[in-house]
GROMACS .gro file of C-alpha atoms in nm:
model
  515
    1MET     CA    1   4.242   6.801   2.492
    2ALA     CA    2   4.272   7.162   2.616
    3ILE     CA    3   4.313   7.285   2.256
    4ASP     CA    4   4.004   7.087   2.149
    5SER     CA    5   3.802   7.235   2.437
    6ALA     CA    6   3.912   7.588   2.351
    7ALA     CA    7   3.822   7.534   1.985
    8ALA     CA    8   3.478   7.401   2.085
    9ALA     CA    9   3.419   7.704   2.309
   10LEU     CA   10   3.526   7.938   2.028
   11ASN     CA   11   3.288   7.766   1.785
   12ALA     CA   12   3.007   7.788   2.039
   13ASP     CA   13   3.069   8.159   2.093
   14GLY     CA   14   3.075   8.216   1.718
   15HIS     CA   15   2.750   8.022   1.677
   16LYS     CA   16   2.586   8.228   1.951
   17ARG     CA   17   2.700   8.556   1.793
   18GLU     CA   18   2.562   8.440   1.459
   19ILE     CA   19   2.226   8.359   1.618
   20ASP     CA   20   2.224   8.693   1.803
   21ALA     CA   21   2.274   8.876   1.471
   22TYR     CA   22   2.002   8.663   1.311
   23LEU     CA   23   1.756   8.742   1.592
   24ALA     CA   24   1.843   9.113   1.586
   25ASN     CA   25   1.759   9.126   1.214
   26LEU     CA   26   1.434   8.938   1.276
   27GLU     CA   27   1.338   9.178   1.555
   28GLU     CA   28   1.412   9.486   1.341
   29THR     CA   29   1.210   9.342   1.052
   30ALA     CA   30   0.909   9.245   1.264
   31LYS     CA   31   0.912   9.581   1.445
   32ARG     CA   32   0.921   9.769   1.115
   33VAL     CA   33   0.637   9.565   0.964
   34PHE     CA   34   0.412   9.592   1.269
   35SER     CA   35   0.483   9.952   1.368
   36GLY     CA   36   0.191  10.150   1.232
   37ARG     CA   37   0.159   9.992   0.888
   38ILE     CA   38  -0.098   9.730   0.981
   39ASP     CA   39  -0.149   9.738   1.358
   40ALA     CA   40  -0.480   9.921   1.383
   41ASP     CA   41  -0.621   9.783   1.059
   42VAL     CA   42  -0.534   9.419   0.998
   43MET     CA   43  -0.485   9.328   1.364
   44GLY     CA   44  -0.825   9.469   1.443
   45SER     CA   45  -1.136   9.313   1.293
   46ASN     CA   46  -0.999   9.229   0.947
   47ARG     CA   47  -0.889   8.876   0.865
   48GLY     CA   48  -0.588   8.740   0.687
   49MET     CA   49  -0.232   8.858   0.644
   50PRO     CA   50  -0.134   9.120   0.385
   51PRO     CA   51   0.111   8.988   0.124
   52PHE     CA   52   0.376   9.244   0.222
   53VAL     CA   53   0.381   9.105   0.578
   54LEU     CA   54   0.468   8.754   0.463
   55ARG     CA   55   0.708   8.893   0.203
   56ASP     CA   56   0.905   9.102   0.449
   57ILE     CA   57   0.898   8.852   0.733
   58THR     CA   58   0.997   8.550   0.522
   59ALA     CA   59   1.282   8.753   0.370
   60ALA     CA   60   1.437   8.753   0.720
   61ARG     CA   61   1.417   8.368   0.719
   62PRO     CA   62   1.242   8.301   1.051
   63LEU     CA   63   1.199   7.931   0.970
   64ALA     CA   64   1.577   7.893   0.943
   65ALA     CA   65   1.566   7.850   1.321
   66PHE     CA   66   1.393   7.513   1.278
   67LEU     CA   67   1.561   7.398   0.958
   68PRO     CA   68   1.853   7.153   0.968
   69GLY     CA   69   2.196   7.276   0.868
   70ARG     CA   70   2.199   7.056   0.559
   71VAL     CA   71   1.936   7.280   0.395
   72GLY     CA   72   2.073   7.612   0.517
   73GLY     CA   73   1.914   7.641   0.859
   74TYR     CA   74   2.058   7.677   1.207
   75GLY     CA   75   2.061   7.304   1.267
   76ASP     CA   76   1.742   7.299   1.472
   77SER     CA   77   1.919   7.513   1.733
   78PRO     CA   78   1.700   7.551   2.045
   79LEU     CA   79   1.861   7.893   2.097
   80ALA     CA   80   1.748   8.010   1.755
   81ILE     CA   81   1.403   7.851   1.790
   82GLN     CA   82   1.319   8.000   2.130
   83GLY     CA   83   1.458   8.338   2.030
   84MET     CA   84   1.274   8.350   1.698
   85LEU     CA   85   0.940   8.255   1.856
   86ASP     CA   86   0.993   8.522   2.124
   87VAL     CA   87   1.058   8.794   1.864
   88MET     CA   88   0.764   8.698   1.641
   89SER     CA   89   0.514   8.658   1.926
   90TYR     CA   90   0.607   8.991   2.083
   91GLN     CA   91   0.487   9.172   1.770
   92SER     CA   92   0.198   8.940   1.679
   93MET     CA   93   0.065   8.625   1.842
   94SER     CA   94  -0.072   8.511   1.507
   95LEU     CA   95   0.271   8.546   1.352
   96GLY     CA   96   0.438   8.360   1.639
   97LEU     CA   97   0.187   8.077   1.613
   98MET     CA   98   0.231   8.060   1.236
   99MET     CA   99   0.604   8.002   1.285
  100GLY     CA  100   0.541   7.751   1.563
  101ILE     CA  101   0.305   7.549   1.343
  102ASN     CA  102   0.548   7.547   1.051
  103GLY     CA  103   0.846   7.462   1.268
  104ALA     CA  104   0.739   7.237   1.554
  105LEU     CA  105   0.451   7.060   1.381
  106PHE     CA  106   0.593   7.020   1.031
  107ILE     CA  107   0.963   7.099   0.981
  108GLN     CA  108   1.092   6.914   1.286
  109PRO     CA  109   0.899   6.588   1.233
  110VAL     CA  110   0.977   6.592   0.858
  111SER     CA  111   1.346   6.659   0.925
  112LYS     CA  112   1.362   6.380   1.181
  113TYR     CA  113   1.128   6.112   1.049
  114ALA     CA  114   1.069   6.160   0.674
  115ASP     CA  115   1.248   5.991   0.387
  116ARG     CA  116   1.569   6.197   0.349
  117GLU     CA  117   1.529   6.271  -0.023
  118VAL     CA  118   1.162   6.371   0.009
  119GLY     CA  119   1.222   6.570   0.327
  120ASP     CA  120   1.520   6.764   0.197
  121ARG     CA  121   1.339   6.855  -0.124
  122ILE     CA  122   1.049   7.002   0.076
  123LEU     CA  123   1.264   7.166   0.344
  124THR     CA  124   1.488   7.330   0.083
  125LYS     CA  125   1.183   7.498  -0.065
  126MET     CA  126   1.074   7.614   0.281
  127ALA     CA  127   1.426   7.743   0.348
  128GLY     CA  128   1.382   7.983   0.057
  129GLY     CA  129   1.063   8.118   0.210
  130HIS     CA  130   0.851   7.977  -0.071
  131ALA     CA  131   0.634   7.728   0.119
  132MET     CA  132   0.460   7.652   0.448
  133GLY     CA  133   0.360   7.329   0.621
  134GLY     CA  134   0.112   7.223   0.889
  135LEU     CA  135  -0.025   6.925   1.081
  136MET     CA  136  -0.372   6.770   1.067
  137ILE     CA  137  -0.481   6.564   1.369
  138THR     CA  138  -0.817   6.687   1.500
  139GLU     CA  139  -1.149   6.573   1.351
  140PRO     CA  140  -1.501   6.715   1.401
  141GLU     CA  141  -1.602   6.426   1.630
  142PHE     CA  142  -1.259   6.353   1.774
  143GLY     CA  143  -1.076   6.642   1.936
  144THR     CA  144  -0.938   6.550   2.278
  145ASP     CA  145  -0.999   6.184   2.191
  146ALA     CA  146  -0.764   6.214   1.894
  147LEU     CA  147  -0.647   5.852   1.898
  148SER     CA  148  -1.002   5.745   1.811
  149MET     CA  149  -0.983   5.939   1.484
  150GLN     CA  150  -1.163   5.794   1.184
  151THR     CA  151  -0.932   5.914   0.909
  152ALA     CA  152  -0.809   5.588   0.760
  153TRP     CA  153  -0.529   5.471   0.537
  154ARG     CA  154  -0.482   5.155   0.336
  155ALA     CA  155  -0.190   5.033   0.129
  156THR     CA  156  -0.206   5.052  -0.253
  157ASP     CA  157   0.027   4.908  -0.516
  158ASP     CA  158   0.247   5.218  -0.514
  159GLY     CA  159   0.177   5.386  -0.183
  160TYR     CA  160  -0.120   5.472   0.040
  161ALA     CA  161  -0.477   5.594   0.006
  162ILE     CA  162  -0.602   5.818   0.289
  163ARG     CA  163  -0.961   5.927   0.351
  164GLY     CA  164  -1.123   6.130   0.628
  165THR     CA  165  -1.215   6.475   0.758
  166LYS     CA  166  -0.988   6.711   0.954
  167HIS     CA  167  -1.057   7.051   1.108
  168TRP     CA  168  -0.903   7.332   1.314
  169ALA     CA  169  -0.567   7.285   1.147
  170GLY     CA  170  -0.381   7.615   1.152
  171LEU     CA  171  -0.296   7.743   0.800
  172THR     CA  172  -0.602   7.576   0.647
  173GLY     CA  173  -0.601   7.664   0.276
  174TRP     CA  174  -0.256   7.826   0.303
  175ALA     CA  175  -0.013   7.541   0.368
  176ASP     CA  176   0.172   7.394   0.071
  177TYR     CA  177   0.240   7.072   0.262
  178TRP     CA  178   0.048   6.882   0.528
  179LEU     CA  179   0.131   6.607   0.770
  180VAL     CA  180  -0.190   6.405   0.800
  181MET     CA  181  -0.245   6.162   1.086
  182ALA     CA  182  -0.448   5.849   1.014
  183ARG     CA  183  -0.517   5.492   1.134
  184GLN     CA  184  -0.467   5.180   0.925
  185GLN     CA  185  -0.785   5.016   0.791
  186ASN     CA  186  -0.797   4.640   0.737
  187ASP     CA  187  -0.988   4.448   0.469
  188LYS     CA  188  -1.298   4.431   0.693
  189GLY     CA  189  -1.304   4.808   0.746
  190ALA     CA  190  -1.182   4.802   1.105
  191LEU     CA  191  -0.924   5.059   1.217
  192SER     CA  192  -0.606   4.971   1.405
  193GLN     CA  193  -0.512   5.116   1.743
  194GLY     CA  194  -0.193   5.271   1.608
  195ILE     CA  195  -0.150   5.593   1.410
  196ASP     CA  196   0.073   5.703   1.124
  197LEU     CA  197   0.177   6.033   0.963
  198PHE     CA  198   0.185   6.104   0.590
  199ILE     CA  199   0.314   6.399   0.385
  200CYS     CA  200   0.062   6.548   0.140
  201GLU     CA  201   0.179   6.797  -0.125
  202GLN     CA  202  -0.087   7.045  -0.230
  203ASP     CA  203   0.064   7.103  -0.576
  204HIS     CA  204   0.014   6.737  -0.662
  205PRO     CA  205  -0.345   6.665  -0.785
  206GLU     CA  206  -0.369   6.324  -0.614
  207GLN     CA  207  -0.242   6.464  -0.283
  208ARG     CA  208  -0.444   6.785  -0.269
  209ILE     CA  209  -0.661   6.834   0.042
  210GLU     CA  210  -0.987   7.018  -0.019
  211VAL     CA  211  -1.109   7.297   0.210
  212ILE     CA  212  -1.484   7.249   0.250
  213GLU     CA  213  -1.550   7.518   0.512
  214ARG     CA  214  -1.364   7.821   0.647
  215TYR     CA  215  -1.419   7.898   1.014
  216LYS     CA  216  -1.476   8.244   1.159
  217ASN     CA  217  -1.231   8.202   1.445
  218LEU     CA  218  -1.288   8.432   1.741
  219GLY     CA  219  -0.925   8.545   1.763
  220LEU     CA  220  -0.595   8.499   1.581
  221PHE     CA  221  -0.752   8.671   1.280
  222MET     CA  222  -0.434   8.649   1.076
  223LEU     CA  223  -0.449   8.267   1.067
  224PRO     CA  224  -0.702   8.064   0.864
  225TYR     CA  225  -0.884   7.766   1.014
  226GLY     CA  226  -1.152   7.540   0.868
  227LYS     CA  227  -1.278   7.194   0.779
  228ASN     CA  228  -1.089   6.981   0.527
  229LYS     CA  229  -1.179   6.680   0.317
  230VAL     CA  230  -0.896   6.429   0.292
  231ASP     CA  231  -0.921   6.191  -0.007
  232VAL     CA  232  -0.567   6.149  -0.132
  233ARG     CA  233  -0.314   5.901  -0.264
  234VAL     CA  234   0.050   5.944  -0.162
  235PRO     CA  235   0.369   5.758  -0.265
  236ALA     CA  236   0.521   5.503  -0.031
  237ASP     CA  237   0.810   5.737   0.058
  238HIS     CA  238   0.565   5.997   0.197
  239ARG     CA  239   0.498   5.797   0.514
  240LEU     CA  240   0.699   5.908   0.817
  241ASN     CA  241   0.902   5.638   0.981
  242GLY     CA  242   1.102   5.691   1.293
  243GLY     CA  243   1.183   5.325   1.346
  244ARG     CA  244   0.927   5.309   1.626
  245GLY     CA  245   0.553   5.295   1.682
  246GLY     CA  246   0.347   5.580   1.545
  247VAL     CA  247   0.211   5.679   1.887
  248ARG     CA  248   0.562   5.717   2.027
  249MET     CA  249   0.662   5.924   1.724
  250MET     CA  250   0.354   6.144   1.774
  251LEU     CA  251   0.438   6.193   2.142
  252ASP     CA  252   0.795   6.290   2.056
  253VAL     CA  253   0.660   6.554   1.814
  254LEU     CA  254   0.391   6.689   2.049
  255HIS     CA  255   0.610   6.692   2.359
  256ARG     CA  256   0.879   6.889   2.176
  257SER     CA  257   0.617   7.134   2.049
  258ARG     CA  258   0.473   7.175   2.400
  259MET     CA  259   0.814   7.248   2.547
  260GLN     CA  260   0.871   7.505   2.273
  261PHE     CA  261   0.543   7.677   2.368
  262SER     CA  262   0.760   7.874   2.608
  263GLY     CA  263   0.916   8.055   2.311
  264MET     CA  264   0.580   8.187   2.195
  265ALA     CA  265   0.462   8.255   2.550
  266ILE     CA  266   0.768   8.456   2.650
  267GLY     CA  267   0.724   8.697   2.359
  268PHE     CA  268   0.353   8.738   2.425
  269VAL     CA  269   0.380   8.786   2.803
  270ARG     CA  270   0.683   9.013   2.759
  271ARG     CA  271   0.460   9.236   2.544
  272MET     CA  272   0.185   9.226   2.809
  273ALA     CA  273   0.438   9.324   3.078
  274ASP     CA  274   0.579   9.610   2.871
  275GLU     CA  275   0.233   9.745   2.785
  276ALA     CA  276   0.117   9.716   3.146
  277VAL     CA  277   0.418   9.896   3.292
  278ALA     CA  278   0.398  10.176   3.033
  279HIS     CA  279   0.027  10.227   3.104
  280VAL     CA  280   0.035  10.226   3.485
  281ARG     CA  281   0.329  10.465   3.493
  282SER     CA  282   0.153  10.720   3.273
  283ARG     CA  283  -0.214  10.687   3.370
  284VAL     CA  284  -0.325  10.923   3.649
  285VAL     CA  285  -0.632  10.839   3.860
  286SER     CA  286  -0.746  11.054   4.155
  287GLY     CA  287  -0.422  11.249   4.153
  288ALA     CA  288  -0.190  10.948   4.155
  289THR     CA  289  -0.040  10.730   3.885
  290LEU     CA  290  -0.182  10.377   3.876
  291ILE     CA  291   0.148  10.222   3.977
  292GLU     CA  292   0.117  10.390   4.318
  293TYR     CA  293  -0.185  10.170   4.407
  294ASP     CA  294  -0.114   9.844   4.588
  295GLN     CA  295  -0.363   9.639   4.385
  296VAL     CA  296  -0.207   9.760   4.062
  297GLN     CA  297   0.142   9.683   4.191
  298ALA     CA  298   0.031   9.328   4.269
  299ARG     CA  299  -0.113   9.282   3.918
  300VAL     CA  300   0.203   9.407   3.750
  301ALA     CA  301   0.423   9.196   3.979
  302ARG     CA  302   0.224   8.884   3.887
  303ILE     CA  303   0.267   8.950   3.515
  304GLN     CA  304   0.640   9.000   3.568
  305GLY     CA  305   0.656   8.687   3.783
  306GLN     CA  306   0.478   8.488   3.514
  307LEU     CA  307   0.724   8.619   3.258
  308ALA     CA  308   1.019   8.511   3.471
  309LEU     CA  309   0.875   8.158   3.514
  310ILE     CA  310   0.819   8.130   3.139
  311SER     CA  311   1.176   8.254   3.088
  312ALA     CA  312   1.297   7.969   3.308
  313LEU     CA  313   1.098   7.719   3.104
  314SER     CA  314   1.239   7.869   2.785
  315LEU     CA  315   1.589   7.807   2.919
  316TYR     CA  316   1.483   7.452   3.006
  317ALA     CA  317   1.351   7.396   2.652
  318ALA     CA  318   1.667   7.538   2.497
  319GLU     CA  319   1.875   7.282   2.689
  320HIS     CA  320   1.642   6.980   2.690
  321ALA     CA  321   1.427   6.987   2.373
  322SER     CA  322   1.663   6.950   2.078
  323ALA     CA  323   1.542   6.737   1.787
  324THR     CA  324   1.809   6.474   1.856
  325LYS     CA  325   1.646   6.384   2.188
  326ASP     CA  326   1.357   6.141   2.217
  327LEU     CA  327   1.095   6.331   2.417
  328SER     CA  328   0.820   6.070   2.388
  329ARG     CA  329   0.849   5.986   2.761
  330GLU     CA  330   0.882   6.346   2.885
  331ALA     CA  331   0.510   6.398   2.945
  332ILE     CA  332   0.535   6.578   3.281
  333ALA     CA  333   0.789   6.837   3.162
  334ALA     CA  334   0.614   6.890   2.828
  335ASN     CA  335   0.259   6.908   2.965
  336SER     CA  336   0.368   7.129   3.254
  337THR     CA  337   0.533   7.374   3.017
  338LYS     CA  338   0.246   7.398   2.771
  339ALA     CA  339  -0.029   7.425   3.035
  340LEU     CA  340   0.152   7.679   3.254
  341CYS     CA  341   0.252   7.895   2.957
  342ALA     CA  342  -0.102   7.894   2.817
  343ASP     CA  343  -0.248   7.983   3.159
  344TYR     CA  344  -0.007   8.271   3.197
  345MET     CA  345  -0.072   8.402   2.846
  346HIS     CA  346  -0.443   8.422   2.925
  347SER     CA  347  -0.393   8.558   3.277
  348SER     CA  348  -0.149   8.830   3.171
  349SER     CA  349  -0.377   8.949   2.889
  350GLN     CA  350  -0.673   8.963   3.128
  351SER     CA  351  -0.466   9.168   3.371
  352LEU     CA  352  -0.357   9.409   3.098
  353LEU     CA  353  -0.718   9.458   2.990
  354GLN     CA  354  -0.823   9.522   3.350
  355LEU     CA  355  -0.548   9.780   3.393
  356VAL     CA  356  -0.621   9.961   3.066
  357GLY     CA  357  -0.996   9.968   3.126
  358ALA     CA  358  -1.266  10.051   2.871
  359LYS     CA  359  -1.023  10.168   2.603
  360GLY     CA  360  -0.872   9.821   2.592
  361TYR     CA  361  -1.205   9.652   2.521
  362ALA     CA  362  -1.175   9.694   2.145
  363THR     CA  363  -1.048   9.474   1.865
  364ASP     CA  364  -0.802   9.741   1.754
  365HIS     CA  365  -0.636   9.768   2.097
  366ILE     CA  366  -0.356   9.534   2.204
  367ALA     CA  367  -0.533   9.447   2.532
  368GLY     CA  368  -0.864   9.341   2.379
  369ARG     CA  369  -0.700   9.152   2.094
  370SER     CA  370  -0.465   8.974   2.329
  371VAL     CA  371  -0.746   8.830   2.543
  372VAL     CA  372  -0.910   8.653   2.249
  373ASP     CA  373  -0.575   8.561   2.090
  374ALA     CA  374  -0.442   8.401   2.411
  375ARG     CA  375  -0.754   8.207   2.510
  376PRO     CA  376  -0.733   7.921   2.255
  377PHE     CA  377  -0.384   7.829   2.374
  378GLU     CA  378  -0.549   7.675   2.682
  379ILE     CA  379  -0.747   7.451   2.445
  380PHE     CA  380  -0.548   7.341   2.141
  381GLU     CA  381  -0.262   7.091   2.137
  382GLY     CA  382  -0.406   6.939   2.452
  383PRO     CA  383  -0.668   7.120   2.667
  384ASN     CA  384  -0.507   7.238   2.989
  385ASP     CA  385  -0.755   7.050   3.209
  386VAL     CA  386  -0.661   6.729   3.029
  387LEU     CA  387  -0.287   6.796   3.051
  388TYR     CA  388  -0.312   6.873   3.424
  389THR     CA  389  -0.514   6.553   3.469
  390GLN     CA  390  -0.244   6.353   3.291
  391ILE     CA  391   0.026   6.505   3.512
  392GLY     CA  392  -0.171   6.447   3.831
  393ALA     CA  393  -0.267   6.091   3.735
  394LYS     CA  394   0.098   6.008   3.673
  395ILE     CA  395   0.190   6.132   4.021
  396VAL     CA  396  -0.093   5.935   4.184
  397GLU     CA  397   0.027   5.625   3.999
  398THR     CA  398   0.383   5.686   4.117
  399LEU     CA  399   0.272   5.719   4.480
  400ARG     CA  400   0.063   5.404   4.451
  401LYS     CA  401   0.363   5.208   4.323
  402LYS     CA  402   0.568   5.341   4.614
  403LYS     CA  403   0.283   5.237   4.846
  404THR     CA  404   0.257   5.578   5.008
  405ASN     CA  405   0.008   5.860   5.028
  406ASP     CA  406   0.268   6.112   5.147
  407LEU     CA  407   0.235   6.356   4.858
  408GLY     CA  408   0.427   6.629   5.042
  409GLY     CA  409   0.728   6.408   5.102
  410TRP     CA  410   0.743   6.307   4.738
  411LEU     CA  411   0.710   6.666   4.616
  412ARG     CA  412   0.984   6.786   4.850
  413ALA     CA  413   1.218   6.514   4.726
  414GLU     CA  414   1.140   6.557   4.355
  415TYR     CA  415   1.120   6.938   4.348
  416ALA     CA  416   1.346   7.037   4.636
  417ALA     CA  417   1.489   7.348   4.468
  418GLY     CA  418   1.146   7.474   4.361
  419ALA     CA  419   0.991   7.416   4.703
  420ASP     CA  420   1.281   7.599   4.865
  421ILE     CA  421   1.274   7.909   4.645
  422ALA     CA  422   0.897   7.937   4.694
  423LYS     CA  423   0.940   7.894   5.070
  424LEU     CA  424   0.701   7.598   5.079
  425GLY     CA  425   0.801   7.417   5.394
  426SER     CA  426   0.543   7.238   5.606
  427GLU     CA  427   0.269   7.368   5.375
  428LEU     CA  428   0.355   7.080   5.143
  429ASP     CA  429   0.263   6.830   5.416
  430VAL     CA  430  -0.044   6.684   5.253
  431THR     CA  431  -0.163   6.331   5.183
  432ILE     CA  432  -0.364   6.212   4.889
  433GLY     CA  433  -0.620   5.934   4.875
  434GLU     CA  434  -0.593   5.616   4.671
  435ARG     CA  435  -0.858   5.734   4.422
  436PRO     CA  436  -0.888   6.112   4.439
  437ALA     CA  437  -1.160   6.296   4.249
  438GLN     CA  438  -1.062   6.413   3.903
  439ARG     CA  439  -1.074   6.781   4.000
  440ARG     CA  440  -0.825   6.708   4.279
  441ILE     CA  441  -0.601   6.532   4.025
  442VAL     CA  442  -0.617   6.853   3.818
  443ASP     CA  443  -0.513   7.049   4.131
  444LEU     CA  444  -0.219   6.814   4.171
  445GLY     CA  445  -0.123   6.867   3.807
  446VAL     CA  446  -0.124   7.244   3.857
  447ILE     CA  447   0.096   7.211   4.167
  448VAL     CA  448   0.351   6.992   3.988
  449SER     CA  449   0.361   7.221   3.683
  450ARG     CA  450   0.444   7.520   3.905
  451LEU     CA  451   0.708   7.324   4.098
  452HIS     CA  452   0.864   7.213   3.768
  453ALA     CA  453   0.883   7.578   3.662
  454LEU     CA  454   1.027   7.676   4.001
  455ASN     CA  455   1.301   7.415   3.965
  456ALA     CA  456   1.387   7.570   3.628
  457LEU     CA  457   1.372   7.916   3.789
  458CYS     CA  458   1.636   7.813   4.044
  459GLU     CA  459   1.869   7.721   3.760
  460LEU     CA  460   1.799   8.052   3.586
  461ALA     CA  461   1.860   8.243   3.911
  462SER     CA  462   2.192   8.066   3.965
  463ARG     CA  463   2.310   8.207   3.630
  464GLY     CA  464   2.243   8.567   3.728
  465PHE     CA  465   1.879   8.636   3.633
  466PRO     CA  466   1.763   8.964   3.801
  467PRO     CA  467   1.673   8.890   4.168
  468GLU     CA  468   1.362   9.114   4.169
  469HIS     CA  469   1.213   8.914   3.884
  470VAL     CA  470   1.308   8.586   4.052
  471ALA     CA  471   1.131   8.701   4.370
  472ALA     CA  472   0.818   8.798   4.175
  473ALA     CA  473   0.817   8.459   4.004
  474ALA     CA  474   0.862   8.265   4.326
  475GLY     CA  475   0.584   8.461   4.495
  476THR     CA  476   0.347   8.418   4.200
  477ALA     CA  477   0.395   8.041   4.180
  478ALA     CA  478   0.379   7.998   4.558
  479GLU     CA  479   0.047   8.184   4.570
  480GLU     CA  480  -0.100   7.946   4.312
  481ILE     CA  481   0.043   7.633   4.476
  482ARG     CA  482  -0.094   7.727   4.818
  483ALA     CA  483  -0.442   7.773   4.674
  484ARG     CA  484  -0.433   7.425   4.519
  485LEU     CA  485  -0.288   7.266   4.833
  486ASP     CA  486  -0.576   7.417   5.028
  487ALA     CA  487  -0.819   7.259   4.778
  488LEU     CA  488  -0.655   6.920   4.835
  489ARG     CA  489  -0.692   6.955   5.212
  490HIS     CA  490  -1.051   7.076   5.205
  491ASP     CA  491  -1.226   6.882   4.932
  492THR     CA  492  -1.567   7.037   4.871
  493ALA     CA  493  -1.798   6.832   4.651
  494LEU     CA  494  -1.959   7.025   4.366
  495THR     CA  495  -2.250   6.846   4.201
  496PRO     CA  496  -2.463   6.999   3.923
  497ALA     CA  497  -2.837   7.023   3.986
  498ASP     CA  498  -3.073   6.811   3.773
  499ASP     CA  499  -3.331   7.086   3.723
  500LEU     CA  500  -3.263   7.406   3.531
  501LEU     CA  501  -3.372   7.736   3.682
  502GLN     CA  502  -3.650   7.920   3.502
  503ARG     CA  503  -3.704   8.290   3.439
  504ALA     CA  504  -3.647   8.512   3.743
  505PRO     CA  505  -3.601   8.217   3.984
  506TRP     CA  506  -3.574   8.451   4.281
  507LEU     CA  507  -3.915   8.614   4.221
  508SER     CA  508  -4.128   8.379   4.431
  509TYR     CA  509  -3.901   8.435   4.732
  510VAL     CA  510  -3.957   8.810   4.750
  511GLN     CA  511  -4.098   8.917   5.085
  512THR     CA  512  -4.345   9.204   5.090
  513PRO     CA  513  -4.228   9.474   5.335
  514ALA     CA  514  -4.455   9.519   5.633
  515SER     CA  515  -4.663   9.839   5.609
   0.00000   0.00000   0.00000
């Protein structure tokens, strides 16, 4: 037994060294490609990705992180996945997202749920860097309400016919393979409540998806988005089948992708932190460097605290989000990770822009680009408001089943480590009504997401993470939690007015000064 344990440890160390070497090569390649050759030009106002970028990046095999060992990948290693996304996103958010789309939204579900022969043929081609894949869910009339989609499939003699319209799928017009989500249509034209996923191969005439409009996306200029017409016929072995309902399979895919958001977020926020620190240490204002000002110190500390919390969630994903696990029921952890990471990406980019000032408000500056590149992450793959609502609603349901309104007691029991590191003692003593307003449910979702991250931070701290960064993270999350707890205690109703204000609505209230 001792010999077996030693052999396993040796293999694990060897695997880690192999991944470290793989990531080091990726980092050197990405740094070389993005250092001066394209930064000011392509990452400014131009769209698309120069061929040499894809050539050089794919030569370093970034997608090997997601690919199973049977086709030459790293066996879907969470260590390789989180590390690769970090490296790519540090240099370019578009590049990081491109890898995330290919890996989390195509390679992983195909590897896990597709027919083995079909899947391995496609994944082998992707392993060579000769193909990309994406996922089509959203429709023009059905975004957040995705399960009401109108894209329909029906069985044919030799497979399935699928018809509908999809949009905002990353890699529109670029992907060689698509996973298309659709609902079954019966003989009367009615659509079922369930959903299914199908592989479409663009090189096959009957499976080709037509791009009918290309969108001028506000940010992420390197990635193409648009509207797509789906009118295809696919073989029977192109339907994904995980031995479970389609909704549960979809949740497993999306929850894993949301947990892996931390890989993209850590690279992005790490870049924001590095840029911010470099700027405030060199910029002199009124005879002092910016870092000497208390307000600036607080901004930088928050960015660093956000980075540490994302680091903790990245560790959590590396140890809890492997492809072998069924994550369909892990909504709180997955939604918390995605929403918090997206919030912090946007917040850190806004802080960097504020610190840099006017120079940063340009499409060819990292600060300006980062603001528009980070913003959509709070929208796609589940808008943050919706994800926070889902988290909060689940907690309200749990309290109702326990027949208690003692929210504070439940939070202290469920997130004891997080509450302790953030020094949230009696401040958590808050009750919640039987049917709280939706905005208060959102507040609750934010609180739980931060406590989930704080629990992960405690684990990271116990393994030797730098104490100064742990303290910044705990203070950052505690500040946000206290603000939301205050909102729960003092619920102020906000109701929109029926009438719209006209031109210069203040004009009639001007008082003429007495002579």
